[in-house]
């Protein structure tokens, strides 16, 4: 079975059905430390760092992944943390793309 981090995001257009909560929970088991929101429409994780430089280095690495995959998270960034949220806005829920990007972030 191909690991999520080895996959490539594919464009997800409106009309594609978002994962139901059971599928999201199943996919979540392949990630490290990510949580699913109550509605089952977003996955998130907070990362902690020693200082601002390390935080921004991480943010830039995430930006590189996001641009390469053409799938972008919402980020909240501070001095020593970065909170990431993945969802597929075009379908108002989760798609495999969210889990692919999260798995790639896990490898950083």
mmCIF file of N, CA and C in Angstrom:
data_model
loop_
_atom_site.group_PDB
_atom_site.id
_atom_site.type_symbol
_atom_site.label_atom_id
_atom_site.label_comp_id
_atom_site.label_asym_id
_atom_site.label_seq_id
_atom_site.Cartn_x
_atom_site.Cartn_y
_atom_site.Cartn_z
ATOM 1 N N UNK A 1 0.844 -1.190 0.000
ATOM 2 C CA UNK A 1 0.000 0.000 0.000
ATOM 3 C C UNK A 1 0.884 1.245 0.000
ATOM 4 N N UNK A 2 0.572 2.181 -0.865
ATOM 5 C CA UNK A 2 1.335 3.419 -0.964
ATOM 6 C C UNK A 2 1.043 4.309 0.239
ATOM 7 N N UNK A 3 2.107 4.762 0.887
ATOM 8 C CA UNK A 3 1.962 5.656 2.040
ATOM 9 C C UNK A 3 1.452 7.008 1.560
ATOM 10 N N UNK A 4 0.649 7.656 2.370
ATOM 11 C CA UNK A 4 0.081 8.961 2.010
ATOM 12 C C UNK A 4 1.145 9.961 1.574
ATOM 13 N N UNK A 5 2.274 9.976 2.268
ATOM 14 C CA UNK A 5 3.322 10.958 1.967
ATOM 15 C C UNK A 5 3.947 10.738 0.595
ATOM 16 N N UNK A 6 3.742 9.565 0.003
ATOM 17 C CA UNK A 6 4.290 9.269 -1.320
ATOM 18 C C UNK A 6 3.319 9.647 -2.442
ATOM 19 N N UNK A 7 2.092 9.989 -2.088
ATOM 20 C CA UNK A 7 1.076 10.320 -3.086
ATOM 21 C C UNK A 7 1.169 11.783 -3.487
ATOM 22 N N UNK A 8 0.484 12.120 -4.557
ATOM 23 C CA UNK A 8 0.418 13.487 -5.069
ATOM 24 C C UNK A 8 -1.037 13.934 -5.039
ATOM 25 N N UNK A 9 -1.277 15.161 -4.616
ATOM 26 C CA UNK A 9 -2.632 15.710 -4.601
ATOM 27 C C UNK A 9 -3.168 15.821 -6.021
ATOM 28 N N UNK A 10 -4.462 15.577 -6.146
ATOM 29 C CA UNK A 10 -5.134 15.770 -7.424
ATOM 30 C C UNK A 10 -6.182 16.860 -7.247
ATOM 31 N N UNK A 11 -6.423 17.642 -8.279
ATOM 32 C CA UNK A 11 -7.412 18.721 -8.144
ATOM 33 C C UNK A 11 -8.764 18.171 -7.685
ATOM 34 N N UNK A 12 -9.357 18.880 -6.752
ATOM 35 C CA UNK A 12 -10.639 18.462 -6.192
ATOM 36 C C UNK A 12 -11.646 19.570 -6.477
ATOM 37 N N UNK A 13 -12.579 19.290 -7.335
ATOM 38 C CA UNK A 13 -13.549 20.292 -7.759
ATOM 39 C C UNK A 13 -14.851 20.158 -6.980
ATOM 40 N N UNK A 14 -15.620 21.217 -6.984
ATOM 41 C CA UNK A 14 -16.949 21.166 -6.387
ATOM 42 C C UNK A 14 -17.726 20.054 -7.071
ATOM 43 N N UNK A 15 -18.566 19.392 -6.322
ATOM 44 C CA UNK A 15 -19.314 18.261 -6.848
ATOM 45 C C UNK A 15 -18.730 16.932 -6.396
ATOM 46 N N UNK A 16 -17.443 16.927 -6.018
ATOM 47 C CA UNK A 16 -16.829 15.743 -5.436
ATOM 48 C C UNK A 16 -17.313 15.655 -3.994
ATOM 49 N N UNK A 17 -17.651 14.474 -3.553
ATOM 50 C CA UNK A 17 -18.176 14.303 -2.202
ATOM 51 C C UNK A 17 -17.049 14.292 -1.175
ATOM 52 N N UNK A 18 -17.216 15.063 -0.119
ATOM 53 C CA UNK A 18 -16.250 15.083 0.983
ATOM 54 C C UNK A 18 -16.313 13.757 1.735
ATOM 55 N N UNK A 19 -15.218 13.405 2.392
ATOM 56 C CA UNK A 19 -15.196 12.205 3.231
ATOM 57 C C UNK A 19 -16.247 12.326 4.321
ATOM 58 N N UNK A 20 -16.909 11.225 4.629
ATOM 59 C CA UNK A 20 -17.771 11.229 5.815
ATOM 60 C C UNK A 20 -16.875 11.079 7.041
ATOM 61 N N UNK A 21 -17.438 11.239 8.214
ATOM 62 C CA UNK A 21 -16.645 11.248 9.445
ATOM 63 C C UNK A 21 -15.935 9.909 9.662
ATOM 64 N N UNK A 22 -16.588 8.803 9.347
ATOM 65 C CA UNK A 22 -15.967 7.483 9.524
ATOM 66 C C UNK A 22 -14.720 7.342 8.648
ATOM 67 N N UNK A 23 -14.792 7.801 7.405
ATOM 68 C CA UNK A 23 -13.638 7.742 6.500
ATOM 69 C C UNK A 23 -12.533 8.672 6.994
ATOM 70 N N UNK A 24 -12.908 9.841 7.499
ATOM 71 C CA UNK A 24 -11.917 10.779 8.036
ATOM 72 C C UNK A 24 -11.190 10.168 9.230
ATOM 73 N N UNK A 25 -11.917 9.504 10.114
ATOM 74 C CA UNK A 25 -11.296 8.846 11.278
ATOM 75 C C UNK A 25 -10.338 7.754 10.805
ATOM 76 N N UNK A 26 -10.751 6.990 9.806
ATOM 77 C CA UNK A 26 -9.895 5.936 9.245
ATOM 78 C C UNK A 26 -8.605 6.529 8.687
ATOM 79 N N UNK A 27 -8.724 7.595 7.923
ATOM 80 C CA UNK A 27 -7.554 8.245 7.334
ATOM 81 C C UNK A 27 -6.661 8.871 8.407
ATOM 82 N N UNK A 28 -7.275 9.403 9.437
ATOM 83 C CA UNK A 28 -6.540 10.055 10.525
ATOM 84 C C UNK A 28 -5.574 9.079 11.198
ATOM 85 N N UNK A 29 -5.911 7.806 11.202
ATOM 86 C CA UNK A 29 -5.052 6.798 11.841
ATOM 87 C C UNK A 29 -3.697 6.667 11.145
ATOM 88 N N UNK A 30 -3.570 7.214 9.946
ATOM 89 C CA UNK A 30 -2.306 7.155 9.215
ATOM 90 C C UNK A 30 -1.409 8.359 9.497
ATOM 91 N N UNK A 31 -1.884 9.285 10.332
ATOM 92 C CA UNK A 31 -1.139 10.504 10.643
ATOM 93 C C UNK A 31 -0.655 10.485 12.089
ATOM 94 N N UNK A 32 0.255 11.417 12.403
ATOM 95 C CA UNK A 32 0.813 11.524 13.753
ATOM 96 C C UNK A 32 0.376 12.817 14.425
ATOM 97 N N UNK A 33 -0.472 12.719 15.438
ATOM 98 C CA UNK A 33 -0.799 13.881 16.260
ATOM 99 C C UNK A 33 -1.851 14.822 15.709
ATOM 100 N N UNK A 34 -2.482 14.484 14.622
ATOM 101 C CA UNK A 34 -3.522 15.331 14.042
ATOM 102 C C UNK A 34 -4.858 15.017 14.692
ATOM 103 N N UNK A 35 -5.716 16.025 14.781
ATOM 104 C CA UNK A 35 -7.042 15.820 15.343
ATOM 105 C C UNK A 35 -8.103 16.215 14.322
ATOM 106 N N UNK A 36 -9.248 15.609 14.477
ATOM 107 C CA UNK A 36 -10.397 15.853 13.615
ATOM 108 C C UNK A 36 -11.371 16.740 14.372
ATOM 109 N N UNK A 37 -11.900 17.766 13.708
ATOM 110 C CA UNK A 37 -12.882 18.610 14.392
ATOM 111 C C UNK A 37 -14.197 17.841 14.549
ATOM 112 N N UNK A 38 -15.078 18.366 15.386
ATOM 113 C CA UNK A 38 -16.338 17.693 15.721
ATOM 114 C C UNK A 38 -17.185 17.401 14.488
ATOM 115 N N UNK A 39 -17.206 18.311 13.550
ATOM 116 C CA UNK A 39 -18.019 18.140 12.341
ATOM 117 C C UNK A 39 -17.399 17.156 11.344
ATOM 118 N N UNK A 40 -16.130 16.822 11.544
ATOM 119 C CA UNK A 40 -15.449 15.922 10.619
ATOM 120 C C UNK A 40 -15.047 16.578 9.312
ATOM 121 N N UNK A 41 -14.867 17.912 9.341
ATOM 122 C CA UNK A 41 -14.575 18.659 8.117
ATOM 123 C C UNK A 41 -13.160 19.241 8.065
ATOM 124 N N UNK A 42 -12.407 19.117 9.158
ATOM 125 C CA UNK A 42 -11.052 19.684 9.221
ATOM 126 C C UNK A 42 -10.161 18.777 10.058
ATOM 127 N N UNK A 43 -8.880 18.754 9.695
ATOM 128 C CA UNK A 43 -7.872 18.148 10.567
ATOM 129 C C UNK A 43 -6.904 19.248 10.961
ATOM 130 N N UNK A 44 -6.379 19.158 12.180
ATOM 131 C CA UNK A 44 -5.471 20.206 12.651
ATOM 132 C C UNK A 44 -4.393 19.617 13.556
ATOM 133 N N UNK A 45 -3.335 20.370 13.679
ATOM 134 C CA UNK A 45 -2.231 19.997 14.570
ATOM 135 C C UNK A 45 -1.469 21.258 14.933
ATOM 136 N N UNK A 46 -1.026 21.325 16.175
ATOM 137 C CA UNK A 46 -0.181 22.436 16.612
ATOM 138 C C UNK A 46 1.240 21.932 16.802
ATOM 139 N N UNK A 47 2.180 22.690 16.259
ATOM 140 C CA UNK A 47 3.598 22.384 16.352
ATOM 141 C C UNK A 47 4.261 23.437 17.236
ATOM 142 N N UNK A 48 5.155 23.015 18.117
ATOM 143 C CA UNK A 48 5.874 23.914 19.024
ATOM 144 C C UNK A 48 7.352 23.929 18.650
ATOM 145 N N UNK A 49 7.978 25.092 18.821
ATOM 146 C CA UNK A 49 9.382 25.266 18.464
ATOM 147 C C UNK A 49 10.115 26.041 19.547
ATOM 148 N N UNK A 50 11.446 26.020 19.477
ATOM 149 C CA UNK A 50 12.271 26.697 20.476
ATOM 150 C C UNK A 50 12.255 28.212 20.322
ATOM 151 N N UNK A 51 12.096 28.680 19.077
ATOM 152 C CA UNK A 51 12.196 30.112 18.845
ATOM 153 C C UNK A 51 11.526 30.491 17.526
ATOM 154 N N UNK A 52 11.516 31.771 17.248
ATOM 155 C CA UNK A 52 10.853 32.288 16.057
ATOM 156 C C UNK A 52 11.513 31.792 14.773
ATOM 157 N N UNK A 53 12.838 31.732 14.752
ATOM 158 C CA UNK A 53 13.547 31.283 13.553
ATOM 159 C C UNK A 53 13.129 29.872 13.169
ATOM 160 N N UNK A 54 13.070 28.960 14.137
ATOM 161 C CA UNK A 54 12.667 27.577 13.846
ATOM 162 C C UNK A 54 11.200 27.516 13.416
ATOM 163 N N UNK A 55 10.378 28.349 14.033
ATOM 164 C CA UNK A 55 8.967 28.399 13.637
ATOM 165 C C UNK A 55 8.849 28.817 12.178
ATOM 166 N N UNK A 56 9.533 29.878 11.810
ATOM 167 C CA UNK A 56 9.433 30.376 10.443
ATOM 168 C C UNK A 56 10.070 29.420 9.432
ATOM 169 N N UNK A 57 11.102 28.716 9.836
ATOM 170 C CA UNK A 57 11.686 27.697 8.954
ATOM 171 C C UNK A 57 10.656 26.610 8.662
ATOM 172 N N UNK A 58 9.928 26.202 9.685
ATOM 173 C CA UNK A 58 8.856 25.211 9.516
ATOM 174 C C UNK A 58 7.761 25.764 8.613
ATOM 175 N N UNK A 59 7.330 26.993 8.857
ATOM 176 C CA UNK A 59 6.279 27.613 8.042
ATOM 177 C C UNK A 59 6.704 27.646 6.574
ATOM 178 N N UNK A 60 7.945 27.990 6.307
ATOM 179 C CA UNK A 60 8.428 28.026 4.924
ATOM 180 C C UNK A 60 8.450 26.636 4.306
ATOM 181 N N UNK A 61 8.803 25.622 5.087
ATOM 182 C CA UNK A 61 8.790 24.248 4.578
ATOM 183 C C UNK A 61 7.363 23.807 4.270
ATOM 184 N N UNK A 62 6.413 24.160 5.128
ATOM 185 C CA UNK A 62 5.001 23.842 4.878
ATOM 186 C C UNK A 62 4.524 24.576 3.622
ATOM 187 N N UNK A 63 4.918 25.827 3.472
ATOM 188 C CA UNK A 63 4.532 26.592 2.284
ATOM 189 C C UNK A 63 5.060 25.928 1.011
ATOM 190 N N UNK A 64 6.264 25.400 1.074
ATOM 191 C CA UNK A 64 6.835 24.709 -0.082
ATOM 192 C C UNK A 64 5.995 23.476 -0.435
ATOM 193 N N UNK A 65 5.647 22.679 0.564
ATOM 194 C CA UNK A 65 4.792 21.501 0.337
ATOM 195 C C UNK A 65 3.457 21.939 -0.258
ATOM 196 N N UNK A 66 2.841 22.934 0.359
ATOM 197 C CA UNK A 66 1.517 23.396 -0.079
ATOM 198 C C UNK A 66 1.545 23.880 -1.522
ATOM 199 N N UNK A 67 2.549 24.630 -1.879
ATOM 200 C CA UNK A 67 2.646 25.126 -3.254
ATOM 201 C C UNK A 67 2.918 23.995 -4.239
ATOM 202 N N UNK A 68 3.766 23.068 -3.851
ATOM 203 C CA UNK A 68 4.075 21.934 -4.715
ATOM 204 C C UNK A 68 2.836 21.070 -4.947
ATOM 205 N N UNK A 69 2.024 20.891 -3.916
ATOM 206 C CA UNK A 69 0.819 20.058 -4.013
ATOM 207 C C UNK A 69 -0.408 20.853 -4.460
ATOM 208 N N UNK A 70 -0.284 22.168 -4.504
ATOM 209 C CA UNK A 70 -1.408 23.050 -4.826
ATOM 210 C C UNK A 70 -2.605 22.794 -3.898
ATOM 211 N N UNK A 71 -2.277 22.628 -2.621
ATOM 212 C CA UNK A 71 -3.297 22.408 -1.588
ATOM 213 C C UNK A 71 -2.787 23.092 -0.324
ATOM 214 N N UNK A 72 -3.491 24.104 0.137
ATOM 215 C CA UNK A 72 -2.936 25.028 1.121
ATOM 216 C C UNK A 72 -3.690 24.988 2.448
ATOM 217 N N UNK A 73 -2.943 24.929 3.556
ATOM 218 C CA UNK A 73 -3.580 24.925 4.868
ATOM 219 C C UNK A 73 -3.867 26.347 5.343
ATOM 220 N N UNK A 74 -4.709 26.437 6.339
ATOM 221 C CA UNK A 74 -4.824 27.669 7.105
ATOM 222 C C UNK A 74 -3.780 27.569 8.208
ATOM 223 N N UNK A 75 -3.104 28.675 8.486
ATOM 224 C CA UNK A 75 -2.042 28.685 9.494
ATOM 225 C C UNK A 75 -2.258 29.809 10.486
ATOM 226 N N UNK A 76 -1.971 29.508 11.733
ATOM 227 C CA UNK A 76 -1.885 30.525 12.764
ATOM 228 C C UNK A 76 -0.470 30.398 13.327
ATOM 229 N N UNK A 77 0.289 31.484 13.231
ATOM 230 C CA UNK A 77 1.709 31.438 13.569
ATOM 231 C C UNK A 77 2.027 32.449 14.658
ATOM 232 N N UNK A 78 2.843 32.032 15.603
ATOM 233 C CA UNK A 78 3.328 32.918 16.660
ATOM 234 C C UNK A 78 4.806 32.695 16.888
ATOM 235 N N UNK A 79 5.327 33.286 17.930
ATOM 236 C CA UNK A 79 6.760 33.236 18.228
ATOM 237 C C UNK A 79 7.309 31.809 18.203
ATOM 238 N N UNK A 80 6.640 30.884 18.875
ATOM 239 C CA UNK A 80 7.185 29.529 18.977
ATOM 240 C C UNK A 80 6.162 28.436 18.651
ATOM 241 N N UNK A 81 5.202 28.760 17.809
ATOM 242 C CA UNK A 81 4.206 27.750 17.439
ATOM 243 C C UNK A 81 3.663 28.005 16.033
ATOM 244 N N UNK A 82 3.114 26.942 15.477
ATOM 245 C CA UNK A 82 2.369 27.034 14.215
ATOM 246 C C UNK A 82 1.206 26.057 14.321
ATOM 247 N N UNK A 83 0.011 26.563 14.165
ATOM 248 C CA UNK A 83 -1.200 25.747 14.179
ATOM 249 C C UNK A 83 -1.667 25.606 12.731
ATOM 250 N N UNK A 84 -1.742 24.365 12.249
ATOM 251 C CA UNK A 84 -2.148 24.093 10.870
ATOM 252 C C UNK A 84 -3.540 23.480 10.834
ATOM 253 N N UNK A 85 -4.315 23.888 9.864
ATOM 254 C CA UNK A 85 -5.633 23.309 9.619
ATOM 255 C C UNK A 85 -5.727 22.983 8.132
ATOM 256 N N UNK A 86 -6.049 21.730 7.838
ATOM 257 C CA UNK A 86 -6.309 21.331 6.465
ATOM 258 C C UNK A 86 -7.786 21.012 6.296
ATOM 259 N N UNK A 87 -8.350 21.500 5.215
ATOM 260 C CA UNK A 87 -9.688 21.176 4.747
ATOM 261 C C UNK A 87 -9.701 21.458 3.256
ATOM 262 N N UNK A 88 -10.629 20.870 2.545
ATOM 263 C CA UNK A 88 -10.744 21.137 1.114
ATOM 264 C C UNK A 88 -11.907 22.101 0.930
ATOM 265 N N UNK A 89 -11.579 23.360 0.765
ATOM 266 C CA UNK A 89 -12.598 24.413 0.711
ATOM 267 C C UNK A 89 -13.599 24.197 -0.423
ATOM 268 N N UNK A 90 -13.148 23.671 -1.555
ATOM 269 C CA UNK A 90 -14.022 23.498 -2.718
ATOM 270 C C UNK A 90 -15.173 22.537 -2.446
ATOM 271 N N UNK A 91 -14.991 21.626 -1.468
ATOM 272 C CA UNK A 91 -16.049 20.652 -1.171
ATOM 273 C C UNK A 91 -16.567 20.783 0.259
ATOM 274 N N UNK A 92 -16.118 21.810 0.959
ATOM 275 C CA UNK A 92 -16.552 22.061 2.344
ATOM 276 C C UNK A 92 -16.356 20.848 3.246
ATOM 277 N N UNK A 93 -15.208 20.220 3.122
ATOM 278 C CA UNK A 93 -14.914 19.051 3.954
ATOM 279 C C UNK A 93 -13.546 18.500 3.643
ATOM 280 N N UNK A 94 -13.340 17.253 3.995
ATOM 281 C CA UNK A 94 -12.040 16.620 3.833
ATOM 282 C C UNK A 94 -11.978 15.747 2.589
ATOM 283 N N UNK A 95 -10.813 15.777 1.961
ATOM 284 C CA UNK A 95 -10.517 14.899 0.829
ATOM 285 C C UNK A 95 -9.174 14.235 1.114
ATOM 286 N N UNK A 96 -8.804 13.307 0.260
ATOM 287 C CA UNK A 96 -7.507 12.652 0.436
ATOM 288 C C UNK A 96 -6.373 13.673 0.407
ATOM 289 N N UNK A 97 -6.532 14.767 -0.331
ATOM 290 C CA UNK A 97 -5.491 15.794 -0.417
ATOM 291 C C UNK A 97 -5.094 16.327 0.954
ATOM 292 N N UNK A 98 -6.060 16.502 1.841
ATOM 293 C CA UNK A 98 -5.766 17.008 3.181
ATOM 294 C C UNK A 98 -4.842 16.054 3.929
ATOM 295 N N UNK A 99 -5.101 14.777 3.796
ATOM 296 C CA UNK A 99 -4.315 13.764 4.497
ATOM 297 C C UNK A 99 -2.951 13.570 3.846
ATOM 298 N N UNK A 100 -2.874 13.706 2.532
ATOM 299 C CA UNK A 100 -1.591 13.644 1.840
ATOM 300 C C UNK A 100 -0.682 14.771 2.329
ATOM 301 N N UNK A 101 -1.205 15.984 2.360
ATOM 302 C CA UNK A 101 -0.391 17.132 2.804
ATOM 303 C C UNK A 101 -0.002 17.001 4.273
ATOM 304 N N UNK A 102 -0.927 16.568 5.107
ATOM 305 C CA UNK A 102 -0.602 16.382 6.529
ATOM 306 C C UNK A 102 0.486 15.341 6.692
ATOM 307 N N UNK A 103 0.445 14.256 5.920
ATOM 308 C CA UNK A 103 1.481 13.218 6.003
ATOM 309 C C UNK A 103 2.827 13.778 5.562
ATOM 310 N N UNK A 104 2.835 14.625 4.567
ATOM 311 C CA UNK A 104 4.088 15.245 4.116
ATOM 312 C C UNK A 104 4.640 16.189 5.181
ATOM 313 N N UNK A 105 3.757 16.904 5.851
ATOM 314 C CA UNK A 105 4.178 17.773 6.963
ATOM 315 C C UNK A 105 4.751 16.926 8.090
ATOM 316 N N UNK A 106 4.144 15.789 8.362
ATOM 317 C CA UNK A 106 4.645 14.899 9.411
ATOM 318 C C UNK A 106 6.097 14.486 9.165
ATOM 319 N N UNK A 107 6.517 14.443 7.915
ATOM 320 C CA UNK A 107 7.882 14.021 7.583
ATOM 321 C C UNK A 107 8.914 15.122 7.793
ATOM 322 N N UNK A 108 8.488 16.354 8.047
ATOM 323 C CA UNK A 108 9.436 17.463 8.222
ATOM 324 C C UNK A 108 10.248 17.273 9.490
#
